[in-house]
PDB file of C-alpha atoms in Angstrom:
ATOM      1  CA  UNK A 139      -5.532 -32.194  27.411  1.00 52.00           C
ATOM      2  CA  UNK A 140      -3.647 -35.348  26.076  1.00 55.00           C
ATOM      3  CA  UNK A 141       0.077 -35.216  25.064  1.00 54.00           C
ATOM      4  CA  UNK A 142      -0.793 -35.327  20.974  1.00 48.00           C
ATOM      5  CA  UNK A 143      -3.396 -32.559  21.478  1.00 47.00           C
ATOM      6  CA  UNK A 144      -0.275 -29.999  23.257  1.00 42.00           C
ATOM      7  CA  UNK A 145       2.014 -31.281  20.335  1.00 44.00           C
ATOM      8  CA  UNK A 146      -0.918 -30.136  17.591  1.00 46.00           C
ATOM      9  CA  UNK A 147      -1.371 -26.903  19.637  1.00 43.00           C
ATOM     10  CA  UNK A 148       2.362 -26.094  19.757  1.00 46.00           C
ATOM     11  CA  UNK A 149       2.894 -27.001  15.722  1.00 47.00           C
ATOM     12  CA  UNK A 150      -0.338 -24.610  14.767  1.00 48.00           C
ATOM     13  CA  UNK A 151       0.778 -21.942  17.253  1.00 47.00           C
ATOM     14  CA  UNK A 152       3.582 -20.553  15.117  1.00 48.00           C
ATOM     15  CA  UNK A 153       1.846 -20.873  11.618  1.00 47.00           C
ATOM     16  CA  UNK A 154      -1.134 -18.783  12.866  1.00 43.00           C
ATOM     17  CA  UNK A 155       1.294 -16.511  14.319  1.00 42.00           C
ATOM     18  CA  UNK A 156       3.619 -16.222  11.402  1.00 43.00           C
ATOM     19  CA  UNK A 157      -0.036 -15.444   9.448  1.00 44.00           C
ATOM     20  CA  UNK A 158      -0.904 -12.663  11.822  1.00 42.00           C
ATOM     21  CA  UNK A 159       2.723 -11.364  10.675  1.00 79.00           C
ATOM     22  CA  UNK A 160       1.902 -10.771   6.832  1.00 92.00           C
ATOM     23  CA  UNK A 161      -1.153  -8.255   7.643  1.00 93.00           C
ATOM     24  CA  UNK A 162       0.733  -5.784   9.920  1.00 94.00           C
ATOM     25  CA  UNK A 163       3.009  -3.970   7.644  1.00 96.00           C
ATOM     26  CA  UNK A 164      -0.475  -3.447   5.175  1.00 96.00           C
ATOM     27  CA  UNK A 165      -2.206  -2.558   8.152  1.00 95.00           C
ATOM     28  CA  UNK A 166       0.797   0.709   8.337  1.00 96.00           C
ATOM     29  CA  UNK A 167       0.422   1.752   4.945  1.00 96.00           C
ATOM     30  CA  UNK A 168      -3.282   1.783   5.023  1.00 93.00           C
ATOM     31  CA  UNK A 169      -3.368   3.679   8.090  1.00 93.00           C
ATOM     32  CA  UNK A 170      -0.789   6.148   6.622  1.00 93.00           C
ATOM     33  CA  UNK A 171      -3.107   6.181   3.588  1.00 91.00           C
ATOM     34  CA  UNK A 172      -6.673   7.070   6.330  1.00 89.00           C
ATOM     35  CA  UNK A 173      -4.975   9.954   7.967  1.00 89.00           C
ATOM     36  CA  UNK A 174      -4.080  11.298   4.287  1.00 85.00           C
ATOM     37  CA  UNK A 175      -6.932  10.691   3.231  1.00 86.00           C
ATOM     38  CA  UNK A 176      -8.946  12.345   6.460  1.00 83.00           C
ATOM     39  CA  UNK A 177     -11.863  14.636   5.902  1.00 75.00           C
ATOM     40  CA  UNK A 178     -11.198  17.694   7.283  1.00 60.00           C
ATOM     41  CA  UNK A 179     -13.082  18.633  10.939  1.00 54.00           C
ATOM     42  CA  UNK A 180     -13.932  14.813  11.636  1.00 50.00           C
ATOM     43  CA  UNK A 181     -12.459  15.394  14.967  1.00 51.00           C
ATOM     44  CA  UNK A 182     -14.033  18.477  16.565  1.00 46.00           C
ATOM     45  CA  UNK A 183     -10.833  19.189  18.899  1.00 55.00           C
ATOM     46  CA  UNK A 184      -8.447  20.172  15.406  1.00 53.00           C
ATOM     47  CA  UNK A 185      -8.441  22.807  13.661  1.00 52.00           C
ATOM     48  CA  UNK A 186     -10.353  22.274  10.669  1.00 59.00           C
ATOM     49  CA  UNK A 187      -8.193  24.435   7.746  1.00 65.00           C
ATOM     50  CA  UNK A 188      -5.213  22.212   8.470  1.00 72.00           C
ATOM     51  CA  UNK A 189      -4.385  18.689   7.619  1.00 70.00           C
ATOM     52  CA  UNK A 190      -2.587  16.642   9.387  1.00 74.00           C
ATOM     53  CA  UNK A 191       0.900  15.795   8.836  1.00 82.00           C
ATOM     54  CA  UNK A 192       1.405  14.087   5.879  1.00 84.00           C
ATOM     55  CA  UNK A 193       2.696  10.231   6.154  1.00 89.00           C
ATOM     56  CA  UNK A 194       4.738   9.145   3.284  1.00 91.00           C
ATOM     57  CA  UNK A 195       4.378   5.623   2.318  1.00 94.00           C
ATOM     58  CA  UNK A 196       7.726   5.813   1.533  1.00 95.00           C
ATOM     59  CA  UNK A 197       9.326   7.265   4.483  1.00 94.00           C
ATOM     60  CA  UNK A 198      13.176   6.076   5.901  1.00 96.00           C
ATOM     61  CA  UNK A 199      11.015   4.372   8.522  1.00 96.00           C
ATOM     62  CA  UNK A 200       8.902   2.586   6.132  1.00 96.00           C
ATOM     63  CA  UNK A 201      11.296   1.458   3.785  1.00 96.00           C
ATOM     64  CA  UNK A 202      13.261  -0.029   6.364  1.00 96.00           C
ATOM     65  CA  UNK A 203      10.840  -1.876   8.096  1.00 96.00           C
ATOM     66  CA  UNK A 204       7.829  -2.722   6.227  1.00 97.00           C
ATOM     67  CA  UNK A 205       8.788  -3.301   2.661  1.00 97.00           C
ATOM     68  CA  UNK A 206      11.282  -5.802   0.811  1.00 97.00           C
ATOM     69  CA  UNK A 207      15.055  -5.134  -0.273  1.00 98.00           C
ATOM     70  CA  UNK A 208      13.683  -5.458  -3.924  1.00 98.00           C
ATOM     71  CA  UNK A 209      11.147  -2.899  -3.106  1.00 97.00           C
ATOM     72  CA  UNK A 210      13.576  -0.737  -1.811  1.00 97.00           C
ATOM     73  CA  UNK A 211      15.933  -1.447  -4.631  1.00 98.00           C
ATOM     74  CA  UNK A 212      13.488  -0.567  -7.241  1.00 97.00           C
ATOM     75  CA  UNK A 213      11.684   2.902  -4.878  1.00 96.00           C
ATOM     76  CA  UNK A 214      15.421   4.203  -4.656  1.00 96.00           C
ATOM     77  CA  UNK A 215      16.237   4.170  -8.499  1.00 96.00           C
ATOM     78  CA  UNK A 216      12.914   5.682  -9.296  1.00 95.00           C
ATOM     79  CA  UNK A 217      13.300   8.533  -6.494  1.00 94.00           C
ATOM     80  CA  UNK A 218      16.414   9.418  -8.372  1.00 94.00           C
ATOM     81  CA  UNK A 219      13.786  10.907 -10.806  1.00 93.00           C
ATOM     82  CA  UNK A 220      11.060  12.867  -8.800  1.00 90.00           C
ATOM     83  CA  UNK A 221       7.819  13.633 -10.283  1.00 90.00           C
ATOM     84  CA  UNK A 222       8.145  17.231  -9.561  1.00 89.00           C
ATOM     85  CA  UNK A 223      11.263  19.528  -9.064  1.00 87.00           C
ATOM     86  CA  UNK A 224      10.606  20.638  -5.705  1.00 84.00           C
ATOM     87  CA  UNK A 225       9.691  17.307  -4.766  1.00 83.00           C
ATOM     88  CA  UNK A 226      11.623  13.580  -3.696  1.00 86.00           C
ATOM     89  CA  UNK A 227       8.333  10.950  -4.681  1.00 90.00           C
ATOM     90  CA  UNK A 228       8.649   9.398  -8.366  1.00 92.00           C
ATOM     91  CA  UNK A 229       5.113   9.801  -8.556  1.00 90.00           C
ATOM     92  CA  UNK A 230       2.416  12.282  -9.507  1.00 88.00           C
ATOM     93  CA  UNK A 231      -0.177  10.877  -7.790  1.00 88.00           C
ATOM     94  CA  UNK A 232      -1.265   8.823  -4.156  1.00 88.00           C
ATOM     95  CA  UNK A 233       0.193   5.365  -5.594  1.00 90.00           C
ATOM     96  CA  UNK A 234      -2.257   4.206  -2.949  1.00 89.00           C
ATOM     97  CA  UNK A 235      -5.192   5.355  -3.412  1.00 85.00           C
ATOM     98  CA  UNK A 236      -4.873   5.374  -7.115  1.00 79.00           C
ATOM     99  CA  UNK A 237      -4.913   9.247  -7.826  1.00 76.00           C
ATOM    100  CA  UNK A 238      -4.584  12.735  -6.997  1.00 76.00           C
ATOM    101  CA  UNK A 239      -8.105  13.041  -5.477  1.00 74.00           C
ATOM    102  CA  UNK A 240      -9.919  10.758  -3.027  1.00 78.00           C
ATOM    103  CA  UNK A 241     -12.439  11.251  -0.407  1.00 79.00           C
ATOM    104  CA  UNK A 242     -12.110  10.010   3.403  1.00 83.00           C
ATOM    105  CA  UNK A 243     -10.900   6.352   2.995  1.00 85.00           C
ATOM    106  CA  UNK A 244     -13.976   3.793   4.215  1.00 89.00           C
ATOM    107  CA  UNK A 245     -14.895   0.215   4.152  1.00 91.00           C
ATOM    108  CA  UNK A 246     -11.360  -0.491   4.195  1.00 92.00           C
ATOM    109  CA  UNK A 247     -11.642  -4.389   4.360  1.00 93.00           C
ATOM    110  CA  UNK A 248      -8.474  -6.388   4.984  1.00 93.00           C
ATOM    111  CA  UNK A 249      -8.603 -10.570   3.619  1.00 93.00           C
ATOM    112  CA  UNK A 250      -5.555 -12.497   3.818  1.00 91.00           C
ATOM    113  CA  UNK A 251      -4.485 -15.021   1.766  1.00 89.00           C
ATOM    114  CA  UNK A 252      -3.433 -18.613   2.032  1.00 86.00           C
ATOM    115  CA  UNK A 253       0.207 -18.794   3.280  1.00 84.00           C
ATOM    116  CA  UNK A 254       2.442 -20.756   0.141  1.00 84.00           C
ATOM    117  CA  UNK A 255       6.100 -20.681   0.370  1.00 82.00           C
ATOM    118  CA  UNK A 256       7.163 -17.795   2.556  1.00 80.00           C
ATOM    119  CA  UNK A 257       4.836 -15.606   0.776  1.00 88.00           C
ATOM    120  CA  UNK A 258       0.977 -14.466   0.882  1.00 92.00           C
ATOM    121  CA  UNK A 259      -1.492 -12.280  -0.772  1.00 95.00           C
ATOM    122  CA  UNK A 260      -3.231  -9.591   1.784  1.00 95.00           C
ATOM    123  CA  UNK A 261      -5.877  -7.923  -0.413  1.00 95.00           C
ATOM    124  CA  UNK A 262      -7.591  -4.826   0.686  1.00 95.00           C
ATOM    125  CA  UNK A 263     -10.424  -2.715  -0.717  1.00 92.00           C
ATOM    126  CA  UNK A 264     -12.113   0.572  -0.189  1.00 90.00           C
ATOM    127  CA  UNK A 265     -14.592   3.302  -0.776  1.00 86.00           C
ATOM    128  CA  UNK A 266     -12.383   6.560  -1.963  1.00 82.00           C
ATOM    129  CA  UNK A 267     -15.338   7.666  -4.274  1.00 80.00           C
ATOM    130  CA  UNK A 268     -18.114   7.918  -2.301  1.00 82.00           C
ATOM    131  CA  UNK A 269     -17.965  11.702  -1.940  1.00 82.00           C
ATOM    132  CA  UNK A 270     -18.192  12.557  -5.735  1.00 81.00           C
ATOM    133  CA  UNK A 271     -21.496  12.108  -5.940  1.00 83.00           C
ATOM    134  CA  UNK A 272     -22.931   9.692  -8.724  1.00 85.00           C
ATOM    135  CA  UNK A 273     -21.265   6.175  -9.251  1.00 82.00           C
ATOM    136  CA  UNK A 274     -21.369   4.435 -12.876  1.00 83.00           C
ATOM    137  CA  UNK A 275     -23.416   1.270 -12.948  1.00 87.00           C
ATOM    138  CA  UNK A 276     -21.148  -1.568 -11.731  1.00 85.00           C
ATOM    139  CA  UNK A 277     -18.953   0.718  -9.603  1.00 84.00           C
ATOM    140  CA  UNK A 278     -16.684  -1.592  -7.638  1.00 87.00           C
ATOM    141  CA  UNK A 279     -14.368  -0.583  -4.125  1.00 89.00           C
ATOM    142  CA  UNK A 280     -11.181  -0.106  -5.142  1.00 89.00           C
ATOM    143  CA  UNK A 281      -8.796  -3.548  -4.363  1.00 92.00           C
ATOM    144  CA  UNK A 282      -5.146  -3.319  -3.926  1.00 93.00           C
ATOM    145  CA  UNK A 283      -3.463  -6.711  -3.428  1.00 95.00           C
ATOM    146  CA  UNK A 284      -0.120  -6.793  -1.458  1.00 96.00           C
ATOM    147  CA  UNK A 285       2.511  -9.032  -2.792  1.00 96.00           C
ATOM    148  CA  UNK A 286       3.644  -9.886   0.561  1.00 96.00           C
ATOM    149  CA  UNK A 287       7.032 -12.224   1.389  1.00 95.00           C
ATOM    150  CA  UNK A 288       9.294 -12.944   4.292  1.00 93.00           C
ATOM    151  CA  UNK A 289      12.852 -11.802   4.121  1.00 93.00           C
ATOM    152  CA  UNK A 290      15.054 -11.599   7.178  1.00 91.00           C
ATOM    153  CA  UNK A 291      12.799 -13.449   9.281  1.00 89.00           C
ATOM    154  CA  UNK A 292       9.869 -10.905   8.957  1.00 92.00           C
ATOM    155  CA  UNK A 293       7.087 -10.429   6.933  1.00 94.00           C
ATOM    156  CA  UNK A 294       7.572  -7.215   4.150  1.00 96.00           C
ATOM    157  CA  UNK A 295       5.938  -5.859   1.347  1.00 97.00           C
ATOM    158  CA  UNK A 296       7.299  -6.877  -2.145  1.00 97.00           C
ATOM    159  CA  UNK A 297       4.716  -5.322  -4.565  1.00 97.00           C
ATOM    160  CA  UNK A 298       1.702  -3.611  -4.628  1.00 95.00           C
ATOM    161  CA  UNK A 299      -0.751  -4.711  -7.123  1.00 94.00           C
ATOM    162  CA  UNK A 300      -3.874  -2.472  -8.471  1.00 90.00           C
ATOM    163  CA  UNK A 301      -6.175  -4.399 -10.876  1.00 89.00           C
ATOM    164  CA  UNK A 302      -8.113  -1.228 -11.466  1.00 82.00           C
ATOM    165  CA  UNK A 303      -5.244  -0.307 -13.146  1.00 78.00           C
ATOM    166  CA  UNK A 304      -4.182  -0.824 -16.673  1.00 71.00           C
ATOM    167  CA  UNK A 305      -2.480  -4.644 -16.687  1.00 65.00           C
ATOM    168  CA  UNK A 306      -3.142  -4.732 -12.820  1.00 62.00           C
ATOM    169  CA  UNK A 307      -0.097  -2.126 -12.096  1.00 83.00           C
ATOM    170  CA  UNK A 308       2.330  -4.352 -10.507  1.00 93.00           C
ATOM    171  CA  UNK A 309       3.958  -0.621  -8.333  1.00 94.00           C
ATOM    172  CA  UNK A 310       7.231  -2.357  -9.186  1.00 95.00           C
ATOM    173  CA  UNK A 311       6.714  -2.679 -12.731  1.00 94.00           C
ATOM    174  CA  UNK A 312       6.103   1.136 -12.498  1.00 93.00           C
ATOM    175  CA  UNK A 313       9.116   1.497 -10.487  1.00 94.00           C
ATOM    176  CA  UNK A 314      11.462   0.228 -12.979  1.00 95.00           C
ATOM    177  CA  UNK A 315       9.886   2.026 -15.618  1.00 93.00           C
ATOM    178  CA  UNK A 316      10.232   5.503 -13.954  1.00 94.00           C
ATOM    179  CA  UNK A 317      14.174   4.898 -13.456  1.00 94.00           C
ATOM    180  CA  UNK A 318      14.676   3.465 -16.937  1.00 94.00           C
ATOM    181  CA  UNK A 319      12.376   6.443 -18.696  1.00 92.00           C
ATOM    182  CA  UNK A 320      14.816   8.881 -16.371  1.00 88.00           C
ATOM    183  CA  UNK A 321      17.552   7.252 -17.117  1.00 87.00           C
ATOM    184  CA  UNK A 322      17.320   7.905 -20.725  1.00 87.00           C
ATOM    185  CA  UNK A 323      16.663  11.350 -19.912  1.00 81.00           C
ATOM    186  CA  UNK A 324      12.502  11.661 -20.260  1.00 69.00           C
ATOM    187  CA  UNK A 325      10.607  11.539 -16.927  1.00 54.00           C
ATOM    188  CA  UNK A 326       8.682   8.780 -15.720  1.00 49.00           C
ATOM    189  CA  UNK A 327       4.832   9.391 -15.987  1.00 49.00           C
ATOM    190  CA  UNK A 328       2.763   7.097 -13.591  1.00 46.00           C
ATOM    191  CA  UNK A 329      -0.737   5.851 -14.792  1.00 46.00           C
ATOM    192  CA  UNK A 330      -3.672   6.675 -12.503  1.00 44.00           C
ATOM    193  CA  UNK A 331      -6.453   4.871 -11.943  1.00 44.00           C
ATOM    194  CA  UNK A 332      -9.043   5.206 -14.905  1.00 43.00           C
ATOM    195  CA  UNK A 333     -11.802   6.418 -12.130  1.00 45.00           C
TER     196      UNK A 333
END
């Protein structure tokens, strides 16, 4: 291989790498989201009646590693106000998955976007439906689209976007509207998913 073909290799090895980076912390939450999300007595060697542990999206861990410092900024404020008063989450509802019921995640599809300024779009989509029976004409998978940025030399979530939603239901947006609605002493509601 010539000298000018090493140079080319070495100057694309770091962009495709730095790409790879963007779709790992997605790839967490989603998998978070498919054991949550589990039918019951896929695998044969648990016990049927009991779910697995539940992995919060929004964990120490998580926060920490996969998300941004806005993110965290904005999950904080609204966690001052929980949904429920034996709970810590600001929301009612799987912000995931778009609502409090969901079958056995499937299809999950994973498409990066084009790399522009330290930041990319991962967009993913899934079946969550397909076990209530009946789907309305022009049913579509539902599509979340990860705001994704790099802060601190690694790539984090900054928002999670739901165009199923009402105005696409930037999770920030929602964030900031929990903490201001508790703030001024009413609780934050969270709008599911109209399916």
């Amino acid at each position: 291989m010539s000298r000018f073909g090493l140079v080319a290799l070495a100057l694309l090895l770091p962009v495709s790498v730095a790409a790879a980076d963007f779709k790992a912390p997605v790839s967490e939450v989603m998998a978070a989201a498919t054991v949550n999300w589990q039918d019951l007595g896929e695998d044969t060697d648990t016990d049927t009646d009991t779910p697995p542990p539940y992995m919060d999206y929004f964990s120490e861990d998580f926060l920490k590693r996969l998300y941004s410092k806005d993110f965290v900024a904005k999950y904080k404020a609204a966690a001052k106000f929980p949904a429920y008063d034996d709970g810590d989450s600001p929301f009612d509802y799987d912000p995931v998955i778009g609502g409090q019921d969901s079958c056995a995640l499937k299809d999950v599809t994973t498409t990066e976007g084009q790399l522009a300024n330290g930041a990319e779009d991962v967009t993913v989509t899934f079946d969550n439906s397909h076990c209530f029976g009946e789907r309305p004409a022009g049913w579509q998978p539902e599509t979340l689209v990860f705001k994704m940025i790099e802060e601190d030399g690694r790539a984090v979530i900054d928002d999670i976007e739901r165009p199923s939603f009402e105005e696409g239901a930037s999770l920030k947006k929602e964030m900031v509207e929990i903490a201001e609605a508790g703030a001024n002493g009413g609780n934050g509601s969270a709008a599911e998913s109209p399916e």
